[in-house]
Amino acid sequence: MKRIESVNDFVIKFANVNGSGSASANTLFAKSIMRMGVPISPRNIFPSNIQGLPTWYEVRVSEQGWLGRRGGCDLMVAMNPQTWEPDVAEIEPGGYLFYDSTRPMPASRFRDDIHVIGMPLTEITNAAYSDPRQRQLFKNIIYVGALSALLEIDVPEIEKLIAEQYKGKEKLLEPNIKALHMGRDYALAHLPCPLGIRVRRGDRVGKKVFLEGNSAVALGCVYGGATFAAWYPITPSSSVAEAFAKHCRKFRVDPGTTKNRFAIVQAEDELASIGMVIGAAWNGARAFTCTSGPGISLMSEFIGLAYFAEIPAVIINVQRAGPSTGMPTRTQQADVLACAYASHGDTKHVLLFPEDPKECFEHAAVSFDLADRLQTPVFVLLDLDIGMNERLCEPLQWDDKRHYDRGKVRSYQDLEAGARFGRYLDVDGDGITYRTYPGTHPKRGAFFTRGTSRDRYARYTEDGKAYVDNMQRLLRKFETAKDLVPKPEHIDARKPSRFGVIFYGSTGPAMREALVELEAAAIDIDALRIRAFPFHEEVLEWANRHEHVFVVEQNRDAQLRTLLVAEGQLDPSKLTPVLHYDGTPITARFIQGEIAQRLGAFNVTPLKKTAASGGGGE
Amino acid sequence: MTYLAKPKLHHPDLPKNKLGFTRRDYEGTVSTLCAGCGHDSITGAIIQACFEMDIAPHRVAKLSGIGCSSKTPTYFLGQSHGFNTVHGRMPSVLTGANAANRDLIYLGVSGDGDSASIGLGQFAHVMRRGVNMTYIVENNGVYGLTKGQFSATADRGSKSKRGALNADESIDLVLMALQLGATYVARSFSGDKAQLVPLIKGALMHPGAAFLDVISPCVAFNNHDGSTKSYDYVREHNEAVNAMDVIPIRSEITTNYEPGTVQEIRQHDGSMIRLRKLEPSYDASNRLRAMNFVQERYALGEIATGLLYVASAPRDLHDSLNTVATPLNELNERELCPGNAALEKFNQGLR
C-alpha cells in the first residue's frame, strides 16, 4: 500500500466534539511545531453551538510557509464517532487514521488504502484517572503525547509550552506533563513510530508572530487612538470587542488613578452600537463598533446618517456566511456590496481589505485617520478565516514618529482668530469641510447636525439646489479618498502577461500559493491585490493594461467585480469571476484549477498537465 | 421652514445673568410648529431654566430623534451644538456623546412616538445605564408630523380626532423610567410653566439619568373632546404632588417652613432640592412608593405630576465604566498610543 511520505509538508485534522476541551490541546500541538521553526496554519471549523456538536481543527504544516488552506487531509485524528464516516473518507489515499481503539471497530468501517493507527485512549485514561472531567481533558493531552512520537515532535517544546500555559498555576503543570508522557510512552512502545509524515526542526518561522486577526484589529484600534467602542455580541466579531477590552486593560489604564482611558459599552443591539459610535465621534472621540453581516443590515439607517451628516465612524466587519440562521461560524467575503453602498439614498463608503493579522492591525489603526480625514464611515472588512484563526505573520510594527491625523477640525483658537466657519463649506476644494466639536467656543462654530436638509452653513433648508450642491461635494470627497486609501499590491509574473488576476482580503495566502503553482506550470499571470475601495487610480490602470482579468472572491455574486464594473467603468466581458463560497476558506488548489482550466479556453500554451489542473480538490 | 431669522438686536435693558447673557441669547430660530403647540411652551421653559441657571450655552449638547418634538432643539440654545439624529435612536447617540466628553451638559428631547414606540428599546437602555442627561419627552399621545395617528402613550379608550377609539394599553414612560433605574423622574404639563421650569432646572443639575415626561397637547390632532392629552383634560385631571425649588450649592437656607410641609433632598454635589408638599404623604425619595402612587392615581383617572422620584446619590455611566476625569475626546496620542517598544514586547508573547 502507498504511504504518504513527507517531511514538514502535510495536513493533520482533529475531529472533536465541541465543549470537550480539545481546543487547547490542539493549539498546544500546533504551536509545538511552530516552535520547531516550521510554519503552520491552523483553522478551527466549528459549529454555532457550545457543547456536543462536531468541531474540527485543521493544521497545515508547510515548510514553504504556505498559510492558505490546502484541502485534503493526510492524518485524521478521529475523536468524534458522530463524524467518523466523512472523516475517514476525507483522508488522502496512503494517509493515516489515528483513532481511539478502546471499542473494537468492524473492518468495514475502515478503508483499505489508508494506514490505521489505533490507540486505546479511553482505556488508558480511565485506568489513570477517576474524575470524569479529568478523564476528558487529559485524554486530549495523551493524544498530543502520542502524536509527538508518531510525528517526531520535540517533547521539550511541548513541555515548555505547557509550562508557559500554567505559569503561576504550577499545580496543574505536573499532571499535564505526566499525561503527555503517558501518551508518548504508549505510542513509542506500541505504535509504528514515526509515520511517513513527520516534523523536522527548521528555521522558517524566524521573527514571525502568531495571532488572530480579531486580536490584531483590536490592538490596531488601541494604537489608532480609539477611546470608545460599542458593540453587540455576534459571531465571528465578538472577540474583537473582547480583545479590545483586554488590550485596553493592559495599555490604557491611567497608572496614577487606575481609571480607564477608554469606554466600552455592550449595547442592546447593533442599532444602538453604531448610534453610540456616531455620538462619540460627533463629539470628537475616536470610536468604533465591530460586527458581522446581520449587524451591518441593522446599522444601515445610522450609516446613512453618518454618511450624510459627515461623521467619522469605524466599523469592523468580520464577515461570515449569510444570515443569522445561515452559517455564522463559516467564512465568506459576501458583505462587500452591502458595505460599499450601505443605507438609503445615494451613499458610498470607504472599505479596507486586510490580508492577514499584521494588516488587520495596520488597517484598523489607519481607519481612524481616514475616518477623521474624510469625516465618513470607514469599514474594515476582514472575515472569519483571518479573524478567528491564529495566523503566522510578520511582527507588528509602529512608527513612533507617526501622528494621528484628526482631519479638519476648527479649534477655539481658530474660531477666536476669526476663521470663517461653515460646517459644509468646501474651503479647500477637496470636498472635505471643517467641523467643530461641541463645546469649543462660546459664540462661534456651533451648528445643528442633520441629514441633508441644510445648506453649506448647516442652516435648515429643503431647497433642491442646496441638496444637489451637497451631493456633488460628497462625490468630490469620495474622489479625494482614492488617493488616501492604501494602494494595491502588485505581484508581477516573470514575463509580461496579458492576463491578470485580482484578489483581496483573506484570499491572499491561497492566491500567493496558486501563483507559484501556476508559474511552475508555465502559466504567467500578473496579480493585483486590492486593499481598499474606492479603487486607487492604479487599480484601473492595471486592469486596463491587461487583456483579461480574473477576479477571485469568496462570495456567489462576484461582488468586487460588480464594484469594478460600476465604479471603475471596466468592461465586464474582460472580468472573469472565480468564486468560492461554500463557507470554507478558499484554497490554492481551487484557484489554480479554475484559472488553469479557463486559461485553457484562451488557448494558453504550454499548459502542462499537473495536479494543478485537477479542479477544486474539496 | 426656518426662513424667518430672529432680529439680532436686543433691547438694551434686557436683564442679564451672571455670564452677561440675556434670555434672548438662549433662544434659537423661530419655531415652525403650529400656533399653540405645547412644545413651544416647553422650549420656553428650557430657555428660562438655562438662562436662570447661568448655563454657558455652548457647554450644552442638545440631541433629538425625529418628530415634532425633535424639531424643537433648533428653537432654543442657538449657540449649542445640536444633533437631529434618527427616529427613536437619540438615546444611543447621546450615550456615545456623553461617553466621549463627560464635561458637557446633555439634553435629549424626544416625543412619545420617538421614545415609546420606535425608540422604546433605546429609551429603556439609556435609563438602565444611568447616562448623565436630561431626557425630556414632549408627550402628546399622537404622531403630529404624519398627521394624527395614535402613539403608544395614548390612553386606552381615548378618541382620535377622526373618532377612532384606541384599543391598546398605553405605555407610561414615567413608570418605565422608575423601574429601569432613572434617578430623577418627574412629570409635568406644558401649560404649567411654574411647575415645569424648576423641574427642568433640577434635571439639568442632577448628575445621573433625569427623565421628564411633559404632557404637551397637540393643537392640530389631539386637543379635542375624548382625548386624554388635551389642554382641558390635563388641566382637569392634573394632580401635583409637590412644588419644587432648586437651591444651588452652598446657598444659605433662610426660609422656615412648618414641619411636615417640606421635603429637602440634598444632592451629591451639595445642592439641595426642596419640595413643598401638596400631597402630604408623598415621599419623593421612595422609588417603590412613587411607582405605586402613580399607578393608583392613574386608576382614578388622575395624572400625578411633580418631582416623583429623586435619588440623592446617583451613579452614572462614567462611574460604571471607571473612566478618567479628563474627557476622552481630550486625551492625546501620548496617553493613547502605547508605542513601538510595547508592541515589540507584545510580539514576543506571540511566538
Tab-separated table of C-alpha atoms in Angstrom, chain B:
chain	number	residue	atom	x	y	z
B	1	MET	CA	-39.337	76.302	7.240
B	2	THR	CA	-36.999	78.494	9.181
B	3	TYR	CA	-36.764	81.326	6.737
B	4	LEU	CA	-37.526	83.841	9.428
B	5	ALA	CA	-34.395	84.924	11.196
B	6	LYS	CA	-34.924	86.470	14.571
B	7	PRO	CA	-33.739	90.083	14.914
B	8	LYS	CA	-30.269	90.141	16.394
B	9	LEU	CA	-30.701	93.491	18.138
B	10	HIS	CA	-31.862	93.145	21.689
B	11	HIS	CA	-33.404	95.728	23.946
B	12	PRO	CA	-30.505	97.308	25.879
B	13	ASP	CA	-32.295	96.968	29.198
B	14	LEU	CA	-32.949	93.247	28.961
B	15	PRO	CA	-31.837	91.650	32.223
B	16	LYS	CA	-28.561	89.744	32.053
B	17	ASN	CA	-27.470	86.696	34.002
B	18	LYS	CA	-24.097	86.133	35.667
B	19	LEU	CA	-22.498	85.286	32.327
B	20	GLY	CA	-23.735	88.530	30.818
B	21	PHE	CA	-26.279	86.771	28.599
B	22	THR	CA	-29.860	87.890	28.178
B	23	ARG	CA	-32.739	85.458	27.883
B	24	ARG	CA	-32.621	86.103	24.129
B	25	ASP	CA	-29.124	84.618	23.962
B	26	TYR	CA	-30.669	81.296	24.923
B	27	GLU	CA	-33.144	81.319	22.070
B	28	GLY	CA	-32.791	79.593	18.722
B	29	THR	CA	-34.541	80.243	15.428
B	30	VAL	CA	-38.272	80.956	15.139
B	31	SER	CA	-40.420	77.911	15.837
B	32	THR	CA	-42.170	76.401	12.840
B	33	LEU	CA	-44.602	74.382	14.942
B	34	CYS	CA	-48.361	75.056	14.949
B	35	ALA	CA	-49.592	78.117	16.876
B	36	GLY	CA	-50.487	76.993	20.391
B	37	CYS	CA	-48.374	73.830	20.314
B	38	GLY	CA	-47.462	72.664	23.790
B	39	HIS	CA	-43.918	72.017	22.614
B	40	ASP	CA	-43.247	75.741	22.216
B	41	SER	CA	-44.053	76.250	25.901
B	42	ILE	CA	-41.509	73.577	26.778
B	43	THR	CA	-38.969	75.320	24.555
B	44	GLY	CA	-39.708	78.491	26.520
B	45	ALA	CA	-39.266	76.665	29.804
B	46	ILE	CA	-35.882	75.226	28.714
B	47	ILE	CA	-34.721	78.707	27.700
B	48	GLN	CA	-35.836	80.161	31.030
B	49	ALA	CA	-34.240	77.381	33.054
B	50	CYS	CA	-30.871	77.678	31.264
B	51	PHE	CA	-30.901	81.478	31.496
B	52	GLU	CA	-31.712	81.481	35.197
B	53	MET	CA	-29.101	78.812	35.932
B	54	ASP	CA	-26.361	80.829	34.174
B	55	ILE	CA	-25.530	77.901	31.939
B	56	ALA	CA	-22.977	78.666	29.212
B	57	PRO	CA	-24.985	77.730	26.099
B	58	HIS	CA	-22.024	76.213	24.265
B	59	ARG	CA	-21.497	73.730	27.096
B	60	VAL	CA	-24.860	72.142	26.325
B	61	ALA	CA	-25.233	69.473	23.665
B	62	LYS	CA	-28.852	69.078	22.589
B	63	LEU	CA	-29.907	65.931	20.829
B	64	SER	CA	-33.196	64.717	19.465
B	65	GLY	CA	-34.778	61.973	17.421
B	66	ILE	CA	-37.414	62.529	14.744
B	67	GLY	CA	-40.857	64.117	15.022
B	68	CYS	CA	-42.369	67.455	16.012
B	69	SER	CA	-40.758	67.398	19.447
B	70	SER	CA	-37.411	66.508	17.930
B	71	LYS	CA	-37.526	69.621	15.763
B	72	THR	CA	-37.597	71.878	18.828
B	73	PRO	CA	-33.863	71.894	19.669
B	74	THR	CA	-33.474	74.309	16.749
B	75	TYR	CA	-35.665	76.756	18.634
B	76	PHE	CA	-33.562	77.054	21.765
B	77	LEU	CA	-29.878	77.458	22.622
B	78	GLY	CA	-28.689	78.609	19.202
B	79	GLN	CA	-25.097	78.668	20.473
B	80	SER	CA	-25.172	74.983	21.371
B	81	HIS	CA	-24.246	72.103	19.124
B	82	GLY	CA	-27.343	70.161	18.196
B	83	PHE	CA	-27.973	66.815	16.603
B	84	ASN	CA	-31.208	65.756	14.975
B	85	THR	CA	-30.459	62.016	14.807
B	86	VAL	CA	-32.702	59.214	13.517
B	87	HIS	CA	-36.146	58.129	14.673
B	88	GLY	CA	-36.108	56.594	18.124
B	89	ARG	CA	-32.320	56.421	18.374
B	90	MET	CA	-31.361	59.652	20.074
B	91	PRO	CA	-30.548	57.814	23.332
B	92	SER	CA	-27.692	55.852	21.775
B	93	VAL	CA	-26.186	58.930	20.121
B	94	LEU	CA	-26.456	60.812	23.396
B	95	THR	CA	-24.829	57.899	25.249
B	96	GLY	CA	-21.856	57.904	22.881
B	97	ALA	CA	-21.547	61.687	23.029
B	98	ASN	CA	-21.616	61.608	26.807
B	99	ALA	CA	-19.009	58.858	26.890
B	100	ALA	CA	-16.728	60.976	24.694
B	101	ASN	CA	-16.979	64.141	26.774
B	102	ARG	CA	-18.291	63.904	30.293
B	103	ASP	CA	-17.939	67.655	30.860
B	104	LEU	CA	-20.841	68.867	28.724
B	105	ILE	CA	-24.500	69.033	29.711
B	106	TYR	CA	-26.602	66.645	27.660
B	107	LEU	CA	-30.172	67.498	26.850
B	108	GLY	CA	-32.158	64.889	24.943
B	109	VAL	CA	-35.507	65.924	23.518
B	110	SER	CA	-37.903	63.312	22.232
B	111	GLY	CA	-41.550	62.602	21.710
B	112	ASP	CA	-43.931	59.821	22.607
B	113	GLY	CA	-43.663	58.176	19.190
B	114	ASP	CA	-39.897	58.572	19.248
B	115	SER	CA	-39.449	57.197	22.773
B	116	ALA	CA	-42.410	54.910	23.463
B	117	SER	CA	-42.785	53.239	20.058
B	118	ILE	CA	-39.843	53.036	17.697
B	119	GLY	CA	-37.371	54.004	20.381
B	120	LEU	CA	-38.699	52.093	23.383
B	121	GLY	CA	-35.670	49.839	23.444
B	122	GLN	CA	-33.151	52.656	23.432
B	123	PHE	CA	-35.231	54.602	25.960
B	124	ALA	CA	-35.093	51.631	28.324
B	125	HIS	CA	-31.379	51.033	27.961
B	126	VAL	CA	-30.269	54.631	28.308
B	127	MET	CA	-32.123	54.730	31.652
B	128	ARG	CA	-30.583	51.426	32.753
B	129	ARG	CA	-27.096	52.739	32.075
B	130	GLY	CA	-27.666	55.874	34.103
B	131	VAL	CA	-26.365	58.213	31.438
B	132	ASN	CA	-25.941	61.679	32.927
B	133	MET	CA	-28.511	63.652	30.950
B	134	THR	CA	-31.809	65.436	30.969
B	135	TYR	CA	-34.224	63.452	28.843
B	136	ILE	CA	-37.469	65.268	28.064
B	137	VAL	CA	-40.359	63.559	26.325
B	138	GLU	CA	-42.831	66.053	24.893
B	139	ASN	CA	-45.791	63.755	25.197
B	140	ASN	CA	-48.922	64.441	23.157
B	141	GLY	CA	-50.122	60.890	22.529
B	142	VAL	CA	-50.151	61.359	18.794
B	143	TYR	CA	-47.989	61.389	15.675
B	144	GLY	CA	-48.124	65.015	14.581
B	145	LEU	CA	-45.767	65.137	11.588
B	146	THR	CA	-47.583	62.250	9.920
B	147	LYS	CA	-50.963	63.730	10.803
B	148	GLY	CA	-52.700	62.238	13.753
B	149	GLN	CA	-52.056	58.508	14.237
B	150	PHE	CA	-52.217	57.265	17.852
B	151	SER	CA	-48.924	56.836	19.623
B	152	ALA	CA	-48.113	54.242	22.275
B	153	THR	CA	-48.743	56.691	25.137
B	154	ALA	CA	-52.362	57.314	24.045
B	155	ASP	CA	-54.661	56.008	26.781
B	156	ARG	CA	-56.829	53.006	26.078
B	157	GLY	CA	-60.315	54.227	25.190
B	158	SER	CA	-59.198	57.704	24.184
B	159	LYS	CA	-60.585	59.020	20.928
B	160	SER	CA	-58.693	60.232	17.856
B	161	LYS	CA	-59.672	63.410	16.038
B	162	ARG	CA	-61.359	61.282	13.376
B	163	GLY	CA	-63.307	59.415	16.067
B	164	ALA	CA	-61.393	56.146	16.251
B	165	LEU	CA	-61.036	54.586	19.711
B	166	ASN	CA	-57.631	53.463	20.904
B	167	ALA	CA	-57.858	49.774	21.828
B	168	ASP	CA	-54.289	49.303	23.004
B	169	GLU	CA	-52.964	49.734	26.522
B	170	SER	CA	-50.835	52.844	26.951
B	171	ILE	CA	-47.200	52.924	27.939
B	172	ASP	CA	-46.364	55.135	30.890
B	173	LEU	CA	-42.769	56.246	30.394
B	174	VAL	CA	-42.600	57.547	33.967
B	175	LEU	CA	-43.248	54.076	35.328
B	176	MET	CA	-40.744	52.581	32.933
B	177	ALA	CA	-38.091	55.122	33.869
B	178	LEU	CA	-38.685	54.402	37.568
B	179	GLN	CA	-38.443	50.685	37.048
B	180	LEU	CA	-35.365	50.932	34.836
B	181	GLY	CA	-33.289	52.931	37.252
B	182	ALA	CA	-33.605	56.589	36.243
B	183	THR	CA	-32.505	58.576	39.278
B	184	TYR	CA	-34.616	61.701	38.723
B	185	VAL	CA	-38.134	61.200	37.413
B	186	ALA	CA	-40.735	63.906	37.003
B	187	ARG	CA	-43.952	64.582	35.164
B	188	SER	CA	-45.294	67.949	34.219
B	189	PHE	CA	-47.600	69.764	31.855
B	190	SER	CA	-46.539	72.181	29.151
B	191	GLY	CA	-49.289	74.511	30.317
B	192	ASP	CA	-47.819	74.830	33.813
B	193	LYS	CA	-44.569	76.752	33.496
B	194	ALA	CA	-44.374	77.439	37.219
B	195	GLN	CA	-44.087	73.710	37.795
B	196	LEU	CA	-42.062	72.884	34.694
B	197	VAL	CA	-39.157	75.343	34.905
B	198	PRO	CA	-37.902	74.188	38.348
B	199	LEU	CA	-38.272	70.563	37.277
B	200	ILE	CA	-36.036	71.213	34.249
B	201	LYS	CA	-33.515	73.016	36.447
B	202	GLY	CA	-33.415	70.116	38.874
B	203	ALA	CA	-32.942	67.699	35.992
B	204	LEU	CA	-30.091	69.724	34.497
B	205	MET	CA	-28.331	69.746	37.871
B	206	HIS	CA	-28.918	66.083	38.544
B	207	PRO	CA	-25.711	64.064	37.951
B	208	GLY	CA	-27.416	60.983	36.527
B	209	ALA	CA	-30.281	59.898	34.310
B	210	ALA	CA	-33.027	62.501	34.690
B	211	PHE	CA	-36.315	61.893	32.934
B	212	LEU	CA	-39.154	64.360	32.424
B	213	ASP	CA	-42.448	63.344	30.895
B	214	VAL	CA	-44.126	66.574	29.855
B	215	ILE	CA	-47.681	66.274	28.651
B	216	SER	CA	-47.824	68.659	25.755
B	217	PRO	CA	-51.134	68.918	23.875
B	218	CYS	CA	-51.141	68.746	20.089
B	219	VAL	CA	-53.477	71.512	18.969
B	220	ALA	CA	-53.747	70.146	15.458
B	221	PHE	CA	-54.527	66.480	16.136
B	222	ASN	CA	-55.143	65.759	19.811
B	223	ASN	CA	-56.895	68.612	21.588
B	224	HIS	CA	-60.498	67.522	21.187
B	225	ASP	CA	-63.134	66.008	23.475
B	226	GLY	CA	-62.347	62.342	24.092
B	227	SER	CA	-58.602	62.955	24.118
B	228	THR	CA	-56.773	62.441	27.396
B	229	LYS	CA	-53.873	64.645	26.268
B	230	SER	CA	-55.871	67.830	25.580
B	231	TYR	CA	-55.357	71.110	27.437
B	232	ASP	CA	-58.754	70.833	29.097
B	233	TYR	CA	-58.390	67.199	30.126
B	234	VAL	CA	-54.920	67.629	31.595
B	235	ARG	CA	-55.852	70.800	33.489
B	236	GLU	CA	-58.817	68.997	34.981
B	237	HIS	CA	-57.007	65.797	35.982
B	238	ASN	CA	-53.622	67.175	36.949
B	239	GLU	CA	-52.709	66.085	40.484
B	240	ALA	CA	-49.465	67.785	41.529
B	241	VAL	CA	-47.745	66.001	44.416
B	242	ASN	CA	-45.312	68.785	45.163
B	243	ALA	CA	-43.864	72.099	44.034
B	244	MET	CA	-40.157	72.336	43.729
B	245	ASP	CA	-37.352	74.783	44.437
B	246	VAL	CA	-33.795	74.149	43.390
B	247	ILE	CA	-31.223	75.572	45.735
B	248	PRO	CA	-27.731	75.859	44.298
B	249	ILE	CA	-24.613	74.693	46.083
B	250	ARG	CA	-23.755	76.461	49.347
B	251	SER	CA	-26.754	78.780	49.262
B	252	GLU	CA	-27.909	79.728	52.670
B	253	ILE	CA	-31.284	78.359	53.582
B	254	THR	CA	-33.234	81.122	55.226
B	255	THR	CA	-36.939	80.444	54.914
B	256	ASN	CA	-38.650	78.468	57.604
B	257	TYR	CA	-41.480	76.105	56.831
B	258	GLU	CA	-43.985	74.407	59.012
B	259	PRO	CA	-42.831	70.896	59.850
B	260	GLY	CA	-44.191	68.220	57.509
B	261	THR	CA	-44.883	70.615	54.666
B	262	VAL	CA	-41.458	70.450	53.094
B	263	GLN	CA	-39.124	67.670	51.961
B	264	GLU	CA	-35.493	68.568	51.398
B	265	ILE	CA	-33.248	66.239	49.418
B	266	ARG	CA	-29.547	67.012	49.407
B	267	GLN	CA	-27.850	66.239	46.109
B	268	HIS	CA	-24.473	64.654	45.631
B	269	ASP	CA	-22.873	67.932	44.552
B	270	GLY	CA	-24.036	69.737	47.688
B	271	SER	CA	-27.015	71.462	46.137
B	272	MET	CA	-30.489	70.957	47.537
B	273	ILE	CA	-33.871	70.160	46.148
B	274	ARG	CA	-36.691	71.493	48.295
B	275	LEU	CA	-40.164	70.166	47.694
B	276	ARG	CA	-43.173	71.935	49.087
B	277	LYS	CA	-45.626	69.142	49.629
B	278	LEU	CA	-49.019	69.392	48.043
B	279	GLU	CA	-49.791	65.753	48.748
B	280	PRO	CA	-48.858	65.428	52.427
B	281	SER	CA	-47.988	61.732	52.389
B	282	TYR	CA	-45.820	61.819	49.287
B	283	ASP	CA	-42.140	60.914	49.679
B	284	ALA	CA	-40.111	61.691	46.560
B	285	SER	CA	-37.130	59.733	47.794
B	286	ASN	CA	-39.016	56.434	47.779
B	287	ARG	CA	-38.950	54.724	44.396
B	288	LEU	CA	-41.401	51.916	45.152
B	289	ARG	CA	-43.853	54.320	46.729
B	290	ALA	CA	-43.592	56.542	43.672
B	291	MET	CA	-44.416	53.663	41.342
B	292	ASN	CA	-47.441	52.684	43.406
B	293	PHE	CA	-48.670	56.235	43.754
B	294	VAL	CA	-48.509	56.945	40.026
B	295	GLN	CA	-50.484	53.784	39.284
B	296	GLU	CA	-53.051	54.410	41.998
B	297	ARG	CA	-53.723	57.882	40.641
B	298	TYR	CA	-53.865	56.600	37.092
B	299	ALA	CA	-56.544	54.092	38.156
B	300	LEU	CA	-58.564	57.032	39.458
B	301	GLY	CA	-58.189	58.830	36.138
B	302	GLU	CA	-55.720	61.338	37.552
B	303	ILE	CA	-52.299	62.331	36.304
B	304	ALA	CA	-49.705	62.600	39.066
B	305	THR	CA	-47.249	65.412	38.336
B	306	GLY	CA	-44.275	66.958	40.108
B	307	LEU	CA	-40.935	65.517	41.111
B	308	LEU	CA	-41.949	61.919	41.562
B	309	TYR	CA	-38.574	60.456	42.493
B	310	VAL	CA	-35.045	61.594	43.057
B	311	ALA	CA	-32.064	59.612	44.319
B	312	SER	CA	-29.633	61.606	46.398
B	313	ALA	CA	-26.506	59.673	45.374
B	314	PRO	CA	-26.968	58.537	41.788
B	315	ARG	CA	-24.351	56.587	39.863
B	316	ASP	CA	-23.784	57.397	36.238
B	317	LEU	CA	-22.333	55.645	33.184
B	318	HIS	CA	-18.853	57.013	33.844
B	319	ASP	CA	-18.895	55.596	37.359
B	320	SER	CA	-19.723	52.189	35.905
B	321	LEU	CA	-17.071	52.480	33.210
B	322	ASN	CA	-14.482	53.880	35.616
B	323	THR	CA	-13.332	56.427	33.065
B	324	VAL	CA	-10.680	59.070	33.684
B	325	ALA	CA	-11.774	62.568	34.747
B	326	THR	CA	-10.401	64.078	31.531
B	327	PRO	CA	-12.940	63.843	28.722
B	328	LEU	CA	-11.942	61.018	26.387
B	329	ASN	CA	-12.006	63.378	23.419
B	330	GLU	CA	-9.204	65.431	25.016
B	331	LEU	CA	-6.750	62.573	25.562
B	332	ASN	CA	-3.649	62.958	23.416
B	333	GLU	CA	-1.506	60.489	21.482
B	334	ARG	CA	0.943	60.089	24.330
B	335	GLU	CA	-1.880	58.952	26.580
B	336	LEU	CA	-3.480	56.714	23.967
B	337	CYS	CA	-0.764	55.078	21.894
B	338	PRO	CA	1.444	52.527	23.672
B	339	GLY	CA	4.270	52.949	21.115
B	340	ASN	CA	6.627	50.556	19.359
B	341	ALA	CA	8.547	49.333	22.410
B	342	ALA	CA	5.327	47.982	23.909
B	343	LEU	CA	4.474	46.418	20.566
B	344	GLU	CA	7.800	44.590	20.419
B	345	LYS	CA	7.070	43.140	23.817
B	346	PHE	CA	3.623	42.163	22.616
B	347	ASN	CA	5.196	40.431	19.606
B	348	GLN	CA	7.463	38.485	21.954
B	349	GLY	CA	4.434	36.867	23.528
B	350	LEU	CA	3.133	35.694	20.164
B	351	ARG	CA	5.961	33.354	19.169
